[in-house]
Structures are given as C-alpha cells and as structure tokens.
GROMACS .gro file of C-alpha atoms in nm:
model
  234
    1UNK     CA    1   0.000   0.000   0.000
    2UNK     CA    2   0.273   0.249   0.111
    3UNK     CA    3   0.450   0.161  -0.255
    4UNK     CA    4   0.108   0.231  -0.405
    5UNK     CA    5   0.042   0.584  -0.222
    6UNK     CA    6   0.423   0.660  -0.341
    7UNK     CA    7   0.371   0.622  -0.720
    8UNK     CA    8   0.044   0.795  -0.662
    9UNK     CA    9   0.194   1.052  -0.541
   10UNK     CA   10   0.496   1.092  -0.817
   11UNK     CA   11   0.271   1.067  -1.094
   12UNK     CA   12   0.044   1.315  -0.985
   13UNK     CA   13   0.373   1.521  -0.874
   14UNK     CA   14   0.465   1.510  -1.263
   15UNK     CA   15   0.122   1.613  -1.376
   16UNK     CA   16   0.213   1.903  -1.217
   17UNK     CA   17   0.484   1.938  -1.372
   18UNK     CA   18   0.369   1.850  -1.750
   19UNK     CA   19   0.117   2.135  -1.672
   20UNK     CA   20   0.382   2.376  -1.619
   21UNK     CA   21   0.548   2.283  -1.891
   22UNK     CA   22   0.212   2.269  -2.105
   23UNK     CA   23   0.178   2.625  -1.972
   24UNK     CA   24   0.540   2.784  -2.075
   25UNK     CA   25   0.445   2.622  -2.448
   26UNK     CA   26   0.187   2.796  -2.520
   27UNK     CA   27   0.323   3.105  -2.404
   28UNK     CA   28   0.589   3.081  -2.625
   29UNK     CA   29   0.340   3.036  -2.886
   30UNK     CA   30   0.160   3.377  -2.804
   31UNK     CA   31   0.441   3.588  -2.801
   32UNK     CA   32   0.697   3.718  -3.075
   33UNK     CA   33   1.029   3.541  -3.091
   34UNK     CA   34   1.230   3.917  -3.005
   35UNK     CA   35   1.016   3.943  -2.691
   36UNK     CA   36   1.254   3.961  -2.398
   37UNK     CA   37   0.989   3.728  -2.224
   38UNK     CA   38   1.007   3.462  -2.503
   39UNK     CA   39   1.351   3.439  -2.458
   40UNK     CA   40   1.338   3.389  -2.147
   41UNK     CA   41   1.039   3.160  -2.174
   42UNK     CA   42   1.249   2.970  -2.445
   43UNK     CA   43   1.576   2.968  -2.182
   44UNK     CA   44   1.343   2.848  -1.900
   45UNK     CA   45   1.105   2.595  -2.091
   46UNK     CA   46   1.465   2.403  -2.186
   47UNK     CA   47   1.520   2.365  -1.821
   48UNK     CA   48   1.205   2.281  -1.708
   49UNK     CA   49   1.188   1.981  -1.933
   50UNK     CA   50   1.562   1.874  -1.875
   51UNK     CA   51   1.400   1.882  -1.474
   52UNK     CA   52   1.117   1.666  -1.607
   53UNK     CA   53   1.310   1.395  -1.776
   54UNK     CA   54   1.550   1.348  -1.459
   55UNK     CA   55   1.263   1.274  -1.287
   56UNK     CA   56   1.076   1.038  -1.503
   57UNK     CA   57   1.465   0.877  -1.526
   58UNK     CA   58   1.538   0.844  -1.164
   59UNK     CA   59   1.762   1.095  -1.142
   60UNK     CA   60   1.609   1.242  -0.834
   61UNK     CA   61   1.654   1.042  -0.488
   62UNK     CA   62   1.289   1.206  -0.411
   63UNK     CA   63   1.100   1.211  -0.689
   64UNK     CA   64   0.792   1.400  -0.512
   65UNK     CA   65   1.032   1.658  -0.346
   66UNK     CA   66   1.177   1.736  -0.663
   67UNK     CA   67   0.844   1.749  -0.872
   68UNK     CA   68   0.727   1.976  -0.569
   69UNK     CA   69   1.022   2.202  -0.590
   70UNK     CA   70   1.012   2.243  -0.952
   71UNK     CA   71   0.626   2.322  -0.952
   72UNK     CA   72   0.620   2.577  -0.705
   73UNK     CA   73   0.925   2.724  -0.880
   74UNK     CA   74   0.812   2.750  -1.216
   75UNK     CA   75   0.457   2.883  -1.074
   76UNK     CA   76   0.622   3.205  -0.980
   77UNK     CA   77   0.736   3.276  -1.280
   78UNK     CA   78   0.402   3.236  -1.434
   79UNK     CA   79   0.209   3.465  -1.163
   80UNK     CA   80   0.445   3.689  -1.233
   81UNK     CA   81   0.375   3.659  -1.618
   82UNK     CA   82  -0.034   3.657  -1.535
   83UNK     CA   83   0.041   3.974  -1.325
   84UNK     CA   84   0.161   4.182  -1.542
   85UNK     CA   85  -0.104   4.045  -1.839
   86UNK     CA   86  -0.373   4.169  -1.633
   87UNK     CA   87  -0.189   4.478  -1.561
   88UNK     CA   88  -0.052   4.430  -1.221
   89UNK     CA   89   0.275   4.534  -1.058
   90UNK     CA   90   0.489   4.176  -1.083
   91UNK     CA   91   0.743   4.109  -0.821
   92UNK     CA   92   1.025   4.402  -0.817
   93UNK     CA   93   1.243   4.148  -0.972
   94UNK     CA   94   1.044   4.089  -1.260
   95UNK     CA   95   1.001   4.452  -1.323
   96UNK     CA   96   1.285   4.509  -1.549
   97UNK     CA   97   1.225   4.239  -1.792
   98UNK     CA   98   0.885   4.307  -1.882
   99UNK     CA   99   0.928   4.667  -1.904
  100UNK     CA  100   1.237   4.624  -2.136
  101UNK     CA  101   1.131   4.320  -2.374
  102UNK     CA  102   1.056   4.538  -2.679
  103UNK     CA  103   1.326   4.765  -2.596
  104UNK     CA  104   1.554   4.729  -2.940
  105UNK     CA  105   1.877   4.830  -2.765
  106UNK     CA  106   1.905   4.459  -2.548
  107UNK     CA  107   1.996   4.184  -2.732
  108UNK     CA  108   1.846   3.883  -2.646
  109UNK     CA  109   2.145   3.733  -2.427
  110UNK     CA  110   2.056   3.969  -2.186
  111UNK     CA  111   1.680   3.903  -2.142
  112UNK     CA  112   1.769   3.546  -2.039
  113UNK     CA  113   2.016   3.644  -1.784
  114UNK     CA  114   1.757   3.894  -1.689
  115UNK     CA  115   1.499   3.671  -1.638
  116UNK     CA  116   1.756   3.380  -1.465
  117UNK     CA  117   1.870   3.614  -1.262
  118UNK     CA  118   1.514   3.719  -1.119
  119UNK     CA  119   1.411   3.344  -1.097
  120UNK     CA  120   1.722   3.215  -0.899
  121UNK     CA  121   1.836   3.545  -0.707
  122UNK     CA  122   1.424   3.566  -0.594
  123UNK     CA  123   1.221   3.311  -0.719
  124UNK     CA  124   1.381   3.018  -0.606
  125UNK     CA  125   1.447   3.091  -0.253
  126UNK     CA  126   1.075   3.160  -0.207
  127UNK     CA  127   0.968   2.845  -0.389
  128UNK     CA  128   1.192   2.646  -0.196
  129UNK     CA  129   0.997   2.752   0.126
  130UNK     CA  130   0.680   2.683  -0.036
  131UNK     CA  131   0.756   2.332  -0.090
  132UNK     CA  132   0.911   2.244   0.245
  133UNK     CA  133   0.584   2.365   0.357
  134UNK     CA  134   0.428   2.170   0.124
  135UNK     CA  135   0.594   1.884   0.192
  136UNK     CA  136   0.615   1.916   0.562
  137UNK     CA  137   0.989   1.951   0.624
  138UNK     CA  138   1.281   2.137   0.648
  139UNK     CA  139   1.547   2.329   0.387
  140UNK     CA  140   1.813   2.087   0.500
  141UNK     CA  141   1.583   1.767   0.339
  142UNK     CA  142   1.597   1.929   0.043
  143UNK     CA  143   1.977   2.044  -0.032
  144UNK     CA  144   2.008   1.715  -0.245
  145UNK     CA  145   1.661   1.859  -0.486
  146UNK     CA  146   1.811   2.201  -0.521
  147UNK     CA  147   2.182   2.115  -0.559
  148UNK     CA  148   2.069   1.867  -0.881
  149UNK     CA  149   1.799   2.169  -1.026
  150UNK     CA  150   2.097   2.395  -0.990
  151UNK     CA  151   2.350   2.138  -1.138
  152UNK     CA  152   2.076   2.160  -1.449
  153UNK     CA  153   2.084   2.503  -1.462
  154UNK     CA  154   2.412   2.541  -1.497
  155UNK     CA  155   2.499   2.281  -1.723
  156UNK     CA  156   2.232   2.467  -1.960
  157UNK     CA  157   2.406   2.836  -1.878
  158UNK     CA  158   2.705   2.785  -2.113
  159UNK     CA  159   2.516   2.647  -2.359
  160UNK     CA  160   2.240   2.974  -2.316
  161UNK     CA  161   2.537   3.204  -2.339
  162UNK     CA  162   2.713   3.040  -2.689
  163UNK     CA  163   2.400   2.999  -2.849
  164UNK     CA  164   2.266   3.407  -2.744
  165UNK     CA  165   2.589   3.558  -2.814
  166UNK     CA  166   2.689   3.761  -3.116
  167UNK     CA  167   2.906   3.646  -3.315
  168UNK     CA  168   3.200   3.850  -3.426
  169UNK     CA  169   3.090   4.034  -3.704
  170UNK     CA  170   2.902   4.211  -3.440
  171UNK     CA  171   3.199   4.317  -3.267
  172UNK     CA  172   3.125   4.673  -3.165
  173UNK     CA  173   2.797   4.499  -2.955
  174UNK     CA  174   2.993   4.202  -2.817
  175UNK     CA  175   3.266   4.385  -2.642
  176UNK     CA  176   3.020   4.509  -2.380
  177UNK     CA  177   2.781   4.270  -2.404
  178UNK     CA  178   3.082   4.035  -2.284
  179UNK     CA  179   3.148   4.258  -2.001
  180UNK     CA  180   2.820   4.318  -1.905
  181UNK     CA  181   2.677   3.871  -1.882
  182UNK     CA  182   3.105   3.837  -1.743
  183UNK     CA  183   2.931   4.030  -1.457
  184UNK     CA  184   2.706   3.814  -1.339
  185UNK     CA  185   2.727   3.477  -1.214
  186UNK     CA  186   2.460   3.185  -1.169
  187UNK     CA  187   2.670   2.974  -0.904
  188UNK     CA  188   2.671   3.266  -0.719
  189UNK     CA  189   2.315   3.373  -0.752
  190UNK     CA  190   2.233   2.963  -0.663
  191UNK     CA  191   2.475   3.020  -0.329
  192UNK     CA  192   2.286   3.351  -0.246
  193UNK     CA  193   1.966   3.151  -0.298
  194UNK     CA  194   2.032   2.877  -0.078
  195UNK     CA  195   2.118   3.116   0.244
  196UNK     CA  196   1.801   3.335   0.183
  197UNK     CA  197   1.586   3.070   0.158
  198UNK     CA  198   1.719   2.930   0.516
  199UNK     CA  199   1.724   3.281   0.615
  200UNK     CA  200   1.354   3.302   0.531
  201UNK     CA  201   1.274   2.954   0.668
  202UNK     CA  202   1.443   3.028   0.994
  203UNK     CA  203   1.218   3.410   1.026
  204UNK     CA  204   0.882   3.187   0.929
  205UNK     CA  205   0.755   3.244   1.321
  206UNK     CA  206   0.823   3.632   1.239
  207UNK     CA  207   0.588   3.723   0.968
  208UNK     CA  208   0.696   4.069   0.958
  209UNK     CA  209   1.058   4.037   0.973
  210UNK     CA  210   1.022   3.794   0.714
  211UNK     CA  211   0.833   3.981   0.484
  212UNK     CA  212   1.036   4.264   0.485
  213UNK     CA  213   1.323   4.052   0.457
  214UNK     CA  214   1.117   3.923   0.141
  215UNK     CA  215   1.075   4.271   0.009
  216UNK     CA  216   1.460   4.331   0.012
  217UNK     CA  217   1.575   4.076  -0.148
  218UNK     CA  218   1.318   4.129  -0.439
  219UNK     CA  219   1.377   4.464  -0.455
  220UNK     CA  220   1.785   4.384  -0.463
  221UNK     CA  221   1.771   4.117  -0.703
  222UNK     CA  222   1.562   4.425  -0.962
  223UNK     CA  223   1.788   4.611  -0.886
  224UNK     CA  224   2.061   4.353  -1.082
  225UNK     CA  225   1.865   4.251  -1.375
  226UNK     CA  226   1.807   4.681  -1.447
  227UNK     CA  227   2.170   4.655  -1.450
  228UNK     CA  228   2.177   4.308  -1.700
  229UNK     CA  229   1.945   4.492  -1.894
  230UNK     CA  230   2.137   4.778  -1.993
  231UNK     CA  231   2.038   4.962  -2.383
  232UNK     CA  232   2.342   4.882  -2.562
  233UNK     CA  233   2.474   5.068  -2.870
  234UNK     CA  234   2.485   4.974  -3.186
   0.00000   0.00000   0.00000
C-alpha cells in the first residue's frame, strides 16, 4: 500500500509538472520570438523539461520533493507573467524584464540572464519555502533537490550564453555585451539563494521580519537585472 500511495503521489507530482510545462508552451506560442519574455520563456522551458526527464529517469533520490520544488518554482514565474497580463505590478524582480522586452537596444542574451537572474536570485528561494511547507519539512531535506535543479541550470548556462551571443561580425555589440553577462554569475546567484531561503525559513515564526526581509531581497535582485538589462549601442 505504502509503494502504491508513493507512485500515486509521483505521478500526480509530474502532472504538475507536465502542466507547467504545457503552460510555458503555449506562451511561447503567443508571443513574438524578439520578446525579452520569449527568450526567457524559451531559456526556461529548456530547463524545465531537462528537470522533467531526470525525474521520469530516476535521477532524483525524491521524486515527489523534486516534482514539488520544480512546480512551485516554475509557478512564480508564471504569476508573475499573469500579473503583469492583467496589468498588475509583478514582483520588483520581474520589473525590469517586462518593461524592457521590446526595448531594441538589449539583445536577447541579456533578457535570459535577466529573467535567470530574477528566478534564482528571488524566485527560487521563495519556492523552496513553499515546498518544504508543502511537503512538511525542512530546507536541510531538500539540499540534495536544489543542488541537482541547480547542477541543471548550470549545465544549460554555457550552452544559453554560446547559443545568445553575437558572433563577431558584431563586434562593436559584443565587447560590452561580454562585459556586461562576465558580470554576473549563476553559481553565485544559486549560493545567495540557498542562504536566503534558510534565512527566510528560519524568520517563518516572524511574519513581519520575514516579509520585509522578502521585500529586500526582491527589490535587490531588480535592482541587478536593471543593471543586465542595460540599452546597448549599436
């Protein structure tokens, strides 16, 4: 019985996250291929389905955690996408991306570190909360989870960053672009991650203090992806 609740629960785990991934698709249908959204979307719906295939190939040690984990991830990305559709304020992370994505000066390089950076520096740290509650346990259960999601993402970053930047007949753009993406680093933003989300778990009996804590980090991690998302010239 106990082996039957388990697969119950790890198929109904990836349901979730097929629908996220059913979600991101047709997204990426709806908008154009320059939107700095869609590239993000495109960035994000590679590693959401290189996160689903692990799990339906035992890759995970907790299938259900990791499911968990990645569903409450991806799902603040997409309130932040349904917030600013219905013409909301998203997240102060988010900020930045959606009101730059028709912007002509950014090349699209920088809309997915843009967007990474909001979804690691912020995202994750939150939805990594949200599924120890879910799940009834601590940050500490889950290092394992997050450590292999972030081993994913940054197996895909090099790959993101070869395939987004110019090549060298665009010269003149690729000297500061390469500064500018040199700048920024996902193991880093992963790191900073990890401590806020224990941060946040350890303030969860102060509400206040936590949310405020909350507020700063969102507003800090903005803050960055302004700065990723910097006009350049032609």
């Amino acid at each position: 019985m106990a082996q039957l609740e388990r697969f119950a629960e790890s198929g109904a785990s990836r349901r979730g996250v097929d629908g996220v991934v059913a979600r991101m698709r047709a997204l990426g249908d709806d908008w154009p291929p320059r939107d700095g959204v869609a590239v993000f979307n495109r960035v994000y719906l590679s590693v959401t389905e290189e996160v689903h295939r692990s799990i339906g190939l035992g890759a995970f040690a907790d299938t259900r955690a990791a499911a968990t984990l990645g569903v409450r991830f991806a799902e603040r990305y997409l309130a932040a996408v349904d917030a600013a559709a219905e013409g909301h304020r998203p997240p102060a992370c988010w900020r930045p991306l959606f009101q730059y994505r028709r912007h002509p000066g950014v090349h699209p390089l920088q809309f997915a570190l843009a967007g990474i950076n909001a979804h690691i520096g912020h995202d994750l740290a939150l939805a990594l909360v949200d599924a120890c509650r879910t799940l009834g346990c601590e940050p500490a259960e889950l290092e394992d989870e997050f450590d292999r999601v972030g081993d994913i993402l940054v197996s895909l970053e090099e790959r993101i960053r070869e395939e987004l930047m110019p090549g060298p007949d665009l010269l003149q753009i690729g000297d500061p672009l390469t500064h500018l993406a040199g700048s920024w680093s996902l193991e880093r933003a992963r790191d900073g991650a990890w401590a806020a989300a224990r941060t946040l778990w350890a303030l969860r009996e102060l509400p206040g203090v936590a949310g405020e804590f909350g507020e700063r980090l969102d507003g800090a991690v903005g803050l960055v992806s302004r700065i990723l998302l910097t006009p350049l010239p032609d």
